[in-house]
Coordinates of C-alpha atoms in Angstrom, one line a residue:
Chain A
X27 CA 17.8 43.8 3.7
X28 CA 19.9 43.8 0.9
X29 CA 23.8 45.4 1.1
X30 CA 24.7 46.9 -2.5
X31 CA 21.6 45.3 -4.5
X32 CA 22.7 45.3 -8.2
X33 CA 19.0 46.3 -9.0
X34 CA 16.5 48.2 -7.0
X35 CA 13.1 48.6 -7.7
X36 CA 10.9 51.5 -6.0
X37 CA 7.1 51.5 -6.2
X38 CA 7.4 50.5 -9.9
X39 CA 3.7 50.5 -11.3
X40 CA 3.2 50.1 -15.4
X41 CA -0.3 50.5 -17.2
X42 CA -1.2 49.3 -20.6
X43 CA -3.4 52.2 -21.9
X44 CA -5.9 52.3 -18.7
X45 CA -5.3 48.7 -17.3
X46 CA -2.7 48.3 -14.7
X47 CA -0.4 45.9 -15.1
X48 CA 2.3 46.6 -12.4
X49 CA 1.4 48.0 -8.7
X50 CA 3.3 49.2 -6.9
X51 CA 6.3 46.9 -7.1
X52 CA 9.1 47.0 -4.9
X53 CA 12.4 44.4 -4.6
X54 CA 16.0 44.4 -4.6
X55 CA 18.1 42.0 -6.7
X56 CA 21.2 41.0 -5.0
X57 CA 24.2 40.6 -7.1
X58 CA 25.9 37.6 -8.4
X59 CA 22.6 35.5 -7.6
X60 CA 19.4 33.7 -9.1
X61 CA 16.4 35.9 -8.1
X62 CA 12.8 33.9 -9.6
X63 CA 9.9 35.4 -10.1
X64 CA 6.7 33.1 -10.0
X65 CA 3.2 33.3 -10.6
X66 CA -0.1 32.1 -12.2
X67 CA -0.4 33.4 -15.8
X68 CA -1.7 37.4 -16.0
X69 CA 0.0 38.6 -12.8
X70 CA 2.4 40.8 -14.1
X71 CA 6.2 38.8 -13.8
X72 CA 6.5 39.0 -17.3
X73 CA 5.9 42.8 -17.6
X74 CA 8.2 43.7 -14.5
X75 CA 10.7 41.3 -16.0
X76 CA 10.3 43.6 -19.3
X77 CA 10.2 47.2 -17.5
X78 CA 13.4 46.0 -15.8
X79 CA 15.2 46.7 -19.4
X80 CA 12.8 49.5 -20.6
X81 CA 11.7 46.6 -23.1
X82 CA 8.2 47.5 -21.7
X83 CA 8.5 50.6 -23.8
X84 CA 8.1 49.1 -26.9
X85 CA 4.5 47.6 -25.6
X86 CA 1.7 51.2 -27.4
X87 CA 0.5 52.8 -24.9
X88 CA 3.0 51.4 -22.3
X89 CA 2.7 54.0 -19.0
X90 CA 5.8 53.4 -16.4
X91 CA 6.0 55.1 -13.3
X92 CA 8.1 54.2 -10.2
X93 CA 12.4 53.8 -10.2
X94 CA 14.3 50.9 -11.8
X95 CA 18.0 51.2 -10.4
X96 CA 21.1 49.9 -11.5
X97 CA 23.7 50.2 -9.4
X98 CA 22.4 52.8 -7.6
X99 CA 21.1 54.7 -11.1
X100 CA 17.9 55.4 -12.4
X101 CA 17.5 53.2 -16.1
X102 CA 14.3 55.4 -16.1
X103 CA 16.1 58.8 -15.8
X104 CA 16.6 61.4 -18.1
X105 CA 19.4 61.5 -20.7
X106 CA 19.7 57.0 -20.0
X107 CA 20.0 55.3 -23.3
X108 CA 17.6 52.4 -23.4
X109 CA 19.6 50.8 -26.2
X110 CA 22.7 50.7 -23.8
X111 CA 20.2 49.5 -21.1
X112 CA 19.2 46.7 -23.0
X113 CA 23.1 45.8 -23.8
X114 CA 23.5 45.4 -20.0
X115 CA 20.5 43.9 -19.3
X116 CA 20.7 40.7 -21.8
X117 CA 17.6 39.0 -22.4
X118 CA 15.9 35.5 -23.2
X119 CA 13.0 34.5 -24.2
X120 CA 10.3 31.6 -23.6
X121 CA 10.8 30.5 -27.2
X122 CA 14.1 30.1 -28.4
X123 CA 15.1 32.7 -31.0
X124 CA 18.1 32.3 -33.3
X125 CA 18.2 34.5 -36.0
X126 CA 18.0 32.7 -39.5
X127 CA 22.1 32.8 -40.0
X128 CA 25.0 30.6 -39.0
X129 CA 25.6 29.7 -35.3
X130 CA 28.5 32.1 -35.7
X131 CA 26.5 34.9 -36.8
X132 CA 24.4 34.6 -34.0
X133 CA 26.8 35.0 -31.7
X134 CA 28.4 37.4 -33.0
X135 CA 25.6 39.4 -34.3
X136 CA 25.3 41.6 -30.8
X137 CA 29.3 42.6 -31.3
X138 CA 28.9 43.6 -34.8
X139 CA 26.1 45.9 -34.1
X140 CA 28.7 47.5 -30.9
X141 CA 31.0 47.8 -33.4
X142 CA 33.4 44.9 -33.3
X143 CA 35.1 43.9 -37.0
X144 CA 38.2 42.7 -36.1
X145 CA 38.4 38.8 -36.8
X146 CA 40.4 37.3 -34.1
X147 CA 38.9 39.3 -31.6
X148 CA 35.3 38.2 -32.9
X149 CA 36.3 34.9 -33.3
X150 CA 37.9 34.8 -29.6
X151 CA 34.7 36.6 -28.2
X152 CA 32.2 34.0 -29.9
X153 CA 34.4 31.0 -28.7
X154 CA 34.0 32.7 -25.0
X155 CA 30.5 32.7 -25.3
X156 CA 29.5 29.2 -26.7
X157 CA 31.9 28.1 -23.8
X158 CA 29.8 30.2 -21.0
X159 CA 26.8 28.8 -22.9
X160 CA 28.1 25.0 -22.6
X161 CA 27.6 24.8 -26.2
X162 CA 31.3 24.8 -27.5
X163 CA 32.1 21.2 -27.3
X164 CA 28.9 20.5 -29.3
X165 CA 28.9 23.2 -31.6
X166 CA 32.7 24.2 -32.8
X167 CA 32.9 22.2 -35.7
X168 CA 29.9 23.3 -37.1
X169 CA 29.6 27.2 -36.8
X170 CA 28.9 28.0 -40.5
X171 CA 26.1 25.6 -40.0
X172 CA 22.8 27.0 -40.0
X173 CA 21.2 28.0 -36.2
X174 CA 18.0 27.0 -37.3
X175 CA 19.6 22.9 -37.4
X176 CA 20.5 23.0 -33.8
X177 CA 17.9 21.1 -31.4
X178 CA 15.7 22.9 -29.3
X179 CA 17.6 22.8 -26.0
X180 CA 21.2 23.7 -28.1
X181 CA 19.0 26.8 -29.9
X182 CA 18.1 28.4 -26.1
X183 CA 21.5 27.5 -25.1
X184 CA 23.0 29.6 -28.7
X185 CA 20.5 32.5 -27.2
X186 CA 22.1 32.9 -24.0
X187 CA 25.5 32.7 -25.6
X188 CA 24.5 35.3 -28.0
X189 CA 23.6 37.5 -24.7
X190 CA 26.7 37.1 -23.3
X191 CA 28.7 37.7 -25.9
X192 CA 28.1 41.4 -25.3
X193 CA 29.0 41.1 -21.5
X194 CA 26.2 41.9 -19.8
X195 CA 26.0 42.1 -16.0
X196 CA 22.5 40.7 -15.7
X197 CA 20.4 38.5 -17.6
X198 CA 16.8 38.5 -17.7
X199 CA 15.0 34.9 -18.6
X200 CA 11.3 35.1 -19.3
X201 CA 10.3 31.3 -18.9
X202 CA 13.6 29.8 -20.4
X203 CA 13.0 26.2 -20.6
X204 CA 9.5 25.6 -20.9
X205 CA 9.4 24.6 -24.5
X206 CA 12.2 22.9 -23.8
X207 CA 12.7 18.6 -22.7
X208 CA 13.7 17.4 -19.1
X209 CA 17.5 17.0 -20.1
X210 CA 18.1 19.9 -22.1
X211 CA 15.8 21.8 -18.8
X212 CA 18.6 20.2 -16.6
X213 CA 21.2 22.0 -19.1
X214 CA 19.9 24.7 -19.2
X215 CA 19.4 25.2 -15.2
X216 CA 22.9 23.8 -14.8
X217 CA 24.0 26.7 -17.0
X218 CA 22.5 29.3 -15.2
X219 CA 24.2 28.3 -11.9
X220 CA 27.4 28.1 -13.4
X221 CA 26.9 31.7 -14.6
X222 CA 26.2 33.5 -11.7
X223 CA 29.1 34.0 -10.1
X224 CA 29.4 36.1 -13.2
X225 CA 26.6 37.8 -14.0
X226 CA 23.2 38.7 -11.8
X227 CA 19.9 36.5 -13.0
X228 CA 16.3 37.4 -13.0
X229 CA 14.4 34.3 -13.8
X230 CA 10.6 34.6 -14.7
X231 CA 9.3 30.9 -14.2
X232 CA 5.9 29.1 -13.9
X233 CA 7.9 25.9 -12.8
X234 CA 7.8 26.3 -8.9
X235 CA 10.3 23.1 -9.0
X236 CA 12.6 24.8 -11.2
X237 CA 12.9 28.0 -9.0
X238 CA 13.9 25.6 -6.3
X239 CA 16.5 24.1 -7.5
X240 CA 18.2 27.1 -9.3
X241 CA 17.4 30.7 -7.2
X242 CA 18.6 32.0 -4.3
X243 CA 15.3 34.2 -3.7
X244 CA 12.1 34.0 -5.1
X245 CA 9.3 36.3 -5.2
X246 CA 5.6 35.9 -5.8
X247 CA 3.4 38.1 -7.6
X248 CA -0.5 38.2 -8.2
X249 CA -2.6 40.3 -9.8
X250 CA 0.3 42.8 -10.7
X251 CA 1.3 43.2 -7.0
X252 CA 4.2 41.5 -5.6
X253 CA 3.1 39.3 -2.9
X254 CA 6.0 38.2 -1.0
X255 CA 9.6 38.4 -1.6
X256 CA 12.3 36.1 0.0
X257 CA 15.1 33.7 0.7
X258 CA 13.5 30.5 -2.2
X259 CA 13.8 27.8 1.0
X260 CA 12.2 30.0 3.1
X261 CA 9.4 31.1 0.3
X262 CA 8.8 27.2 -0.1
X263 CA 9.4 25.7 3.0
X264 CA 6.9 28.2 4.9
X265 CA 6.1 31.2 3.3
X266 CA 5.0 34.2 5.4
X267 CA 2.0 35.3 3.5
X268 CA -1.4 32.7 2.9
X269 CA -2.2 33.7 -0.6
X270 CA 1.6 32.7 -1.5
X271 CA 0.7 29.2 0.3
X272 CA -2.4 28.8 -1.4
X273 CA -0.6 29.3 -4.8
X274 CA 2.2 27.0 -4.8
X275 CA -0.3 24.0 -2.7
X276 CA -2.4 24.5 -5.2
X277 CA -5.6 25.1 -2.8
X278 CA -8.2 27.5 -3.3
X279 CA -11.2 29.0 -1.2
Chain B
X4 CA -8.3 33.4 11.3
X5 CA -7.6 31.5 7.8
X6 CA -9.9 30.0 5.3
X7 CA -9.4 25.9 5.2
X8 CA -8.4 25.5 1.8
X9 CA -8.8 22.7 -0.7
X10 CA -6.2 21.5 -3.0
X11 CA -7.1 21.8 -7.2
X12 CA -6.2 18.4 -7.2
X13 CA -9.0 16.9 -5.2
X14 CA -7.5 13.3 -5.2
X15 CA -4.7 14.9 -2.9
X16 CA -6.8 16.0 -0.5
X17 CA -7.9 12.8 -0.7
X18 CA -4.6 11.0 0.3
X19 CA -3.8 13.5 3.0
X20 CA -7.3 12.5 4.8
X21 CA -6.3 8.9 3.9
X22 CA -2.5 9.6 4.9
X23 CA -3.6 11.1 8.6
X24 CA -6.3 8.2 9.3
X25 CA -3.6 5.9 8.5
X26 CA -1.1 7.5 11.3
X27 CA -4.3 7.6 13.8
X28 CA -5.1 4.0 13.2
X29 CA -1.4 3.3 13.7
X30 CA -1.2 5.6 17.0
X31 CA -4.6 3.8 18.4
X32 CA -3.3 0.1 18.0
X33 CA 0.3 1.4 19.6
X34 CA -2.2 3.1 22.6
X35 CA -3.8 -0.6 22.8
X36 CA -0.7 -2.4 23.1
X37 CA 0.3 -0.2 26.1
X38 CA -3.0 -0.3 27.7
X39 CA -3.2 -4.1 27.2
X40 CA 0.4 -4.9 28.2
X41 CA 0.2 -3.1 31.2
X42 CA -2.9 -4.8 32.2
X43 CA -0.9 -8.0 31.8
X44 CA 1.9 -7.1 33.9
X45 CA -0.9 -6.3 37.0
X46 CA -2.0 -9.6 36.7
X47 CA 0.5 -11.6 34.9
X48 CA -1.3 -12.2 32.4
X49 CA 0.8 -14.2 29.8
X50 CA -1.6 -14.8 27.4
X51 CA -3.1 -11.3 27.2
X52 CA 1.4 -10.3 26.9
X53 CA 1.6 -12.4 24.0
X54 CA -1.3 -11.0 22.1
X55 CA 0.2 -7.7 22.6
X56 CA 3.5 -9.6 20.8
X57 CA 1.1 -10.8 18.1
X58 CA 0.5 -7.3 17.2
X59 CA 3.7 -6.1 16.0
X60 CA 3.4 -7.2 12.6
X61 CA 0.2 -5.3 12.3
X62 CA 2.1 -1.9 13.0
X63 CA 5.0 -2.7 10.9
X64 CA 2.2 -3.4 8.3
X65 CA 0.7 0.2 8.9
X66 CA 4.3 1.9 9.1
X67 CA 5.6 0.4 5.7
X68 CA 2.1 1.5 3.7
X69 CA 2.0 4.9 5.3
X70 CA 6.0 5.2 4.0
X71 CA 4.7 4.3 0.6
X72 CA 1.9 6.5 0.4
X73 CA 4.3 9.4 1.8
X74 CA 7.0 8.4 -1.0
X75 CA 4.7 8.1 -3.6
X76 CA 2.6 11.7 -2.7
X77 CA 6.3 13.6 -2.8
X78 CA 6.8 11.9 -6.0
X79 CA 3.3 12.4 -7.8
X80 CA 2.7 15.8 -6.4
X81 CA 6.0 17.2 -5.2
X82 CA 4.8 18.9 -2.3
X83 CA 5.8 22.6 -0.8
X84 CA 5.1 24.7 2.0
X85 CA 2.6 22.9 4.7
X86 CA 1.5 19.7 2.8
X87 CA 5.7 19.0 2.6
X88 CA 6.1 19.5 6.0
X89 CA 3.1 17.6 7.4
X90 CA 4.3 14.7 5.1
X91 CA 8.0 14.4 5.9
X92 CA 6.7 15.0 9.6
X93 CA 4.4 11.9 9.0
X94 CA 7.4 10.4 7.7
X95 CA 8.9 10.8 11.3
X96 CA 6.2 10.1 13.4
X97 CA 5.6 6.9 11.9
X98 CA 9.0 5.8 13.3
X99 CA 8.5 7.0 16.7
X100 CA 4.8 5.4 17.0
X101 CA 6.4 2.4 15.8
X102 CA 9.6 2.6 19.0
X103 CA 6.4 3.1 21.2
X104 CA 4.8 0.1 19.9
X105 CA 7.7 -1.9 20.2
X106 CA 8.9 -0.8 23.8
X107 CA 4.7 -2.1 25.0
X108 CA 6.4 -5.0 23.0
X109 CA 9.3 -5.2 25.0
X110 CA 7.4 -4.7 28.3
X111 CA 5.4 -7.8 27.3
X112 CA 8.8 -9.6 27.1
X113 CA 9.9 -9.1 30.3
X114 CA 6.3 -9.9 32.0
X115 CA 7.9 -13.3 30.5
X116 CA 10.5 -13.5 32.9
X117 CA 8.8 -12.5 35.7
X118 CA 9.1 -15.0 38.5
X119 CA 5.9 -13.5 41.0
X120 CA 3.3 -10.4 40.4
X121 CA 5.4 -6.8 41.0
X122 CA 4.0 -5.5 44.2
X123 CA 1.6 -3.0 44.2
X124 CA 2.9 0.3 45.3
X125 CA 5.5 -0.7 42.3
X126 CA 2.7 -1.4 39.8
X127 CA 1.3 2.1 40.6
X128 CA 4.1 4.3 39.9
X129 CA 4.5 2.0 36.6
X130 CA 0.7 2.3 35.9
X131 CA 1.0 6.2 36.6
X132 CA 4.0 6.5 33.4
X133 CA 1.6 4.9 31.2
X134 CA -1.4 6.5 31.7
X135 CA 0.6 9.6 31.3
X136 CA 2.3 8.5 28.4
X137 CA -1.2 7.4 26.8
X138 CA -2.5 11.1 27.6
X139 CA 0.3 12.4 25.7
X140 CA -0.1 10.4 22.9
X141 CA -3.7 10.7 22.3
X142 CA -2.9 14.8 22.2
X143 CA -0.1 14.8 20.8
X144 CA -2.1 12.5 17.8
X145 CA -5.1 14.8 17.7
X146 CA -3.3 17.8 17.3
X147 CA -1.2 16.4 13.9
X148 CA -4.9 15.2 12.4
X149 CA -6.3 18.5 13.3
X150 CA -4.1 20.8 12.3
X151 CA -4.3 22.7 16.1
X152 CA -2.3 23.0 18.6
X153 CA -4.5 24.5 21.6
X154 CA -2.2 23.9 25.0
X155 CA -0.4 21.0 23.3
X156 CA 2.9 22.3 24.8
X157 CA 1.6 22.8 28.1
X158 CA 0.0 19.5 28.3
X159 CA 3.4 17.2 27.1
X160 CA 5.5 19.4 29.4
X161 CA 3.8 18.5 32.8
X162 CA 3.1 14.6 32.0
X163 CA 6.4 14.2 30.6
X164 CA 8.0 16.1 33.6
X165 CA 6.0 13.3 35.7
X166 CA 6.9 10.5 34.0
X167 CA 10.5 11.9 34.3
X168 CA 10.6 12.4 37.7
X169 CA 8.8 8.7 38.7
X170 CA 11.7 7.3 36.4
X171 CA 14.3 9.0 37.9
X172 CA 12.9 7.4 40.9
X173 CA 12.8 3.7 39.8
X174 CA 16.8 4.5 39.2
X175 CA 17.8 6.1 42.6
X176 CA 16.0 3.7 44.7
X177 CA 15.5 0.5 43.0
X178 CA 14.2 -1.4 45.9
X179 CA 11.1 1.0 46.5
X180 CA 7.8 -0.5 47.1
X181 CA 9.1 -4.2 47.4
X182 CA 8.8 -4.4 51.1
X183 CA 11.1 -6.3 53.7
X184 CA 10.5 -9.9 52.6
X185 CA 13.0 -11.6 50.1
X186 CA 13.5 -9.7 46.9
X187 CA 13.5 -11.6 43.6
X188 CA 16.8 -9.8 42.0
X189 CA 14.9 -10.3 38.8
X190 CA 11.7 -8.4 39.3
X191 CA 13.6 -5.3 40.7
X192 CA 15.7 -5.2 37.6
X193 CA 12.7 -6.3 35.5
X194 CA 10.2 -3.0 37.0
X195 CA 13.4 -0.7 36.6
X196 CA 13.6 -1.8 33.0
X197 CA 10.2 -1.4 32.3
X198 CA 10.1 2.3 34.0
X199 CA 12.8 2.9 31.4
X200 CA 10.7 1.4 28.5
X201 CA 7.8 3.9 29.3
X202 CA 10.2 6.8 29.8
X203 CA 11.2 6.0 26.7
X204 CA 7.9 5.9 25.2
X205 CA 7.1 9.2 26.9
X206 CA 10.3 10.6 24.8
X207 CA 8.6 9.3 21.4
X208 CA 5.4 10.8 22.1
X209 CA 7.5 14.2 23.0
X210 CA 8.8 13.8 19.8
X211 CA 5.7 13.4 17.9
X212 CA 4.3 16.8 19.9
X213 CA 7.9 18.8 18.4
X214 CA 7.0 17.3 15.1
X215 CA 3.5 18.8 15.2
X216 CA 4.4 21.9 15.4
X217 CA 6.9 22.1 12.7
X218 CA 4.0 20.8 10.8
X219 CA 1.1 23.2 11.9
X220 CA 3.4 26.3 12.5
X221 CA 6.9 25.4 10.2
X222 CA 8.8 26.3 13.6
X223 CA 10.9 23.7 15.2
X224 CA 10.2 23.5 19.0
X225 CA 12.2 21.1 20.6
X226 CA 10.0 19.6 23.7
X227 CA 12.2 17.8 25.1
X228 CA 15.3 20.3 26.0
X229 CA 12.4 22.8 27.3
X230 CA 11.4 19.9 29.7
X231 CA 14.9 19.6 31.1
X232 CA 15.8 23.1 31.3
X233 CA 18.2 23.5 28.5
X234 CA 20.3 20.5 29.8
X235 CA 22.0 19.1 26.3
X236 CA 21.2 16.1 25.5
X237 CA 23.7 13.4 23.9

């Protein structure tokens, strides 16, 4: 059992019109560590990582049922601001992102919108986050320089920086580093276990080696149910359920 | 009970099957060696004792491909969950069939320096620790290729208990069994070193029955500190 889980998730179930997408999902996200979420394509890690930030309710004809807490409080409750959800709850995607302006910009784009105009204290909150990003060193005597000119790896790396510029206290990674090459991977992994000791991570992954080396628990879901849920040794050294042994051996029958 | 399973990747089913008749090949010319060396010591048999000798490079040939094929399977198909564990525990087992191997080695060496045949009541108890030890291997063996245990645990902890105990015997009263005529110093240290090379061999096949079980069951069940009570062993 978890003591004081930063999230809590209670019989969460989501349906796309009348197909079913989430059943029943229940788990507790400890703070300050790397929980992964694995699973072959179409079980549903992808939507719970989404209905963990309401993002899910952008999806027509999005149904959510269930309890999503954070820090003890209901994101799905009455009078909760998605929008101020969303600010906690920073997001990355599979494909990195950066908005068509100057590495800067980016970074500072999420501060702007909250409101932020001072200079100093922009340019003081952007070198923060490109230095929680590992991307200062490569990137501070170019911010006026396009985003789009950075490489692949330094692109996903400006996106997570541009999520933590607006301190949030957890971040949400749908498939990180899969576009991405072995080294800038390594980076990127590296990253994520230098950050959280600093903010809770919710890793969606198809790359069982990746959750491995970089979560502290795992869980496995098929077909929209969540199959097991435990310490990541544990999970892969011996897991406690046959249908999560058969998916990460790669057997069938 | 569970469905046997196949791996996508067929090939790796492949290997495994290939990987556990390698360790069973291994484990029958190790149960030869003991078989054939103890036949030599009845009848001091130095020929038959060097033939066992001749051996050894056939195991270490069996040992060093099995390693390979276990190094290059956790590097082509980085392994999880049972298929890591039975192939780190082949990893381990290939080590202790290979001790075994060269104790009946050892054993064969000291047939060398023999000066007459060990008397009989001696041979016996001697005899008895092999053909314990032999038991325990082939089970012990079976159960890692099958994937069952059945009464593994039951069947180690007697034999070795046995084999223990007829040891322990060789130690206290050295001069058992050799009667009242004029003792050849050498032969009584020579049968109390061979009861230590089969109580040693007993302790490898011990080991390989532990291993098995992390294997089959991911649990680690240590055999040996069962057998002796909880006594802590250096």
């Amino acid at each position: 059992m978890v003591m004081d889980p930063k999230i809590e998730v209670k019989e969460l179930s989501v349906s796309y019109g009348s197909k079913p997408v989430l059943k029943h999902v229940s788990l507790t996200v400890p703070r300050e560590e790397i929980t992964a979420i694995i699973g072959p394509s179409g079980c549903g890690k992808s939507t719970l990582i989404k209905a963990l930030n309401r993002m899910v309710e952008l999806v027509p004809g999005a149904k959510v049922t269930g309890q999503v807490l954070l820090d003890g409080r209901d994101i799905y409750g009455p009078g909760i601001d998605p929008v101020e959800i969303r600010r906690k709850m920073g997001m990355v995607f599979q494909k990195p992102n950066p908005f068509p302006m100057s590495i800067y910009d980016n970074v500072a784009f999420g501060l702007r919108i909250l409101g932020l105009g001072d200079r100093r204290k922009l340019d003081k909150s952007v070198e923060e986050s490109l230095i929680r990003a590992n991307l200062w060193e490569e990137t501070k005597d170019r911010l006026k320089e396009n985003a789009l000119s950075l490489s692949g790896g330094q692109q996903q790396r400006l996106c997570i920086a541009r999520a933590l510029a607006t301190h949030p206290e957890v971040l949400l990674l749908d498939e990180p580093a899969s576009a991405l090459d072995p080294i800038s991977t390594a980076r990127v992994e590296d990253l994520l276990k230098d950050l959280k000791s600093e903010v809770t991570i919710v890793l969606v992954t198809h790359n069982m080696q990746q959750a491995i080396r970089v979560s502290d628990r795992t869980g496995f879901m098929l077909l929209g149910e969540l199959v097991e849920f435990n310490g990541t040794a544990k999970l892969f050294e011996h897991p406690s359920d046959e249908r999560t042994e058969a998916y990460i051996t790669g057997k069938f029958g | 009970m569970s469905t046997v399973r196949k791996h996508y990747v067929k090939v790796f089913d492949e290997e495994l099957d290939k990987l556990k008749s390698s360790v069973s090949r291994m484990a029958q010319i190790a149960d030869m060696q003991l078989l054939n060396v103890m036949e030599a010591l009845r009848r001091m048999d130095h020929g038959l004792a060097e033939s066992v000798i001749d051996t050894d490079e056939g195991v270490d040939h069996i040992e060093y491909s099995v390693e390979n094929l276990c190094i290059e399977l956790l590097a082509r198909m980085q392994p999880l969950a049972g298929d890591l564990r039975l192939i780190t525990t082949t990893l381990k087992i290939i080590t202790d069939l290979d001790r075994i191997s060269d104790y009946s080695i050892d054993i064969a060496l000291r047939i060398r320096q023999l000066s007459t045949p060990l008397p009989e009541t001696v041979y016996t108890r001697l005899s008895e620790m092999a053909s314990l030890s032999r038991e325990m291997l082939r089970s012990a063996v079976q159960a890692y290729v099958s994937g069952r245990l059945d009464e593994l645990e039951d069947e180690i902890v007697k034999r070795e208990e046995r084999v223990d105990d007829l040891f322990h015997e060789f130690v206290a009263h050295p001069l058992n069994g050799f009667g009242e005529e004029t003792v050849s110093h050498l032969n009584v240290v020579s049968a109390v070193l061979v009861s230590k090379y089969l109580e040693r061999i007993a302790d490898h096949c011990v080991n390989i029955a532990s291993r098995v079980y992390y294997a089959v069951e991911g649990r680690r069940v240590n055999l040996n500190v069962r057998i002796r009570h909880g006594l802590v062993r250096a």
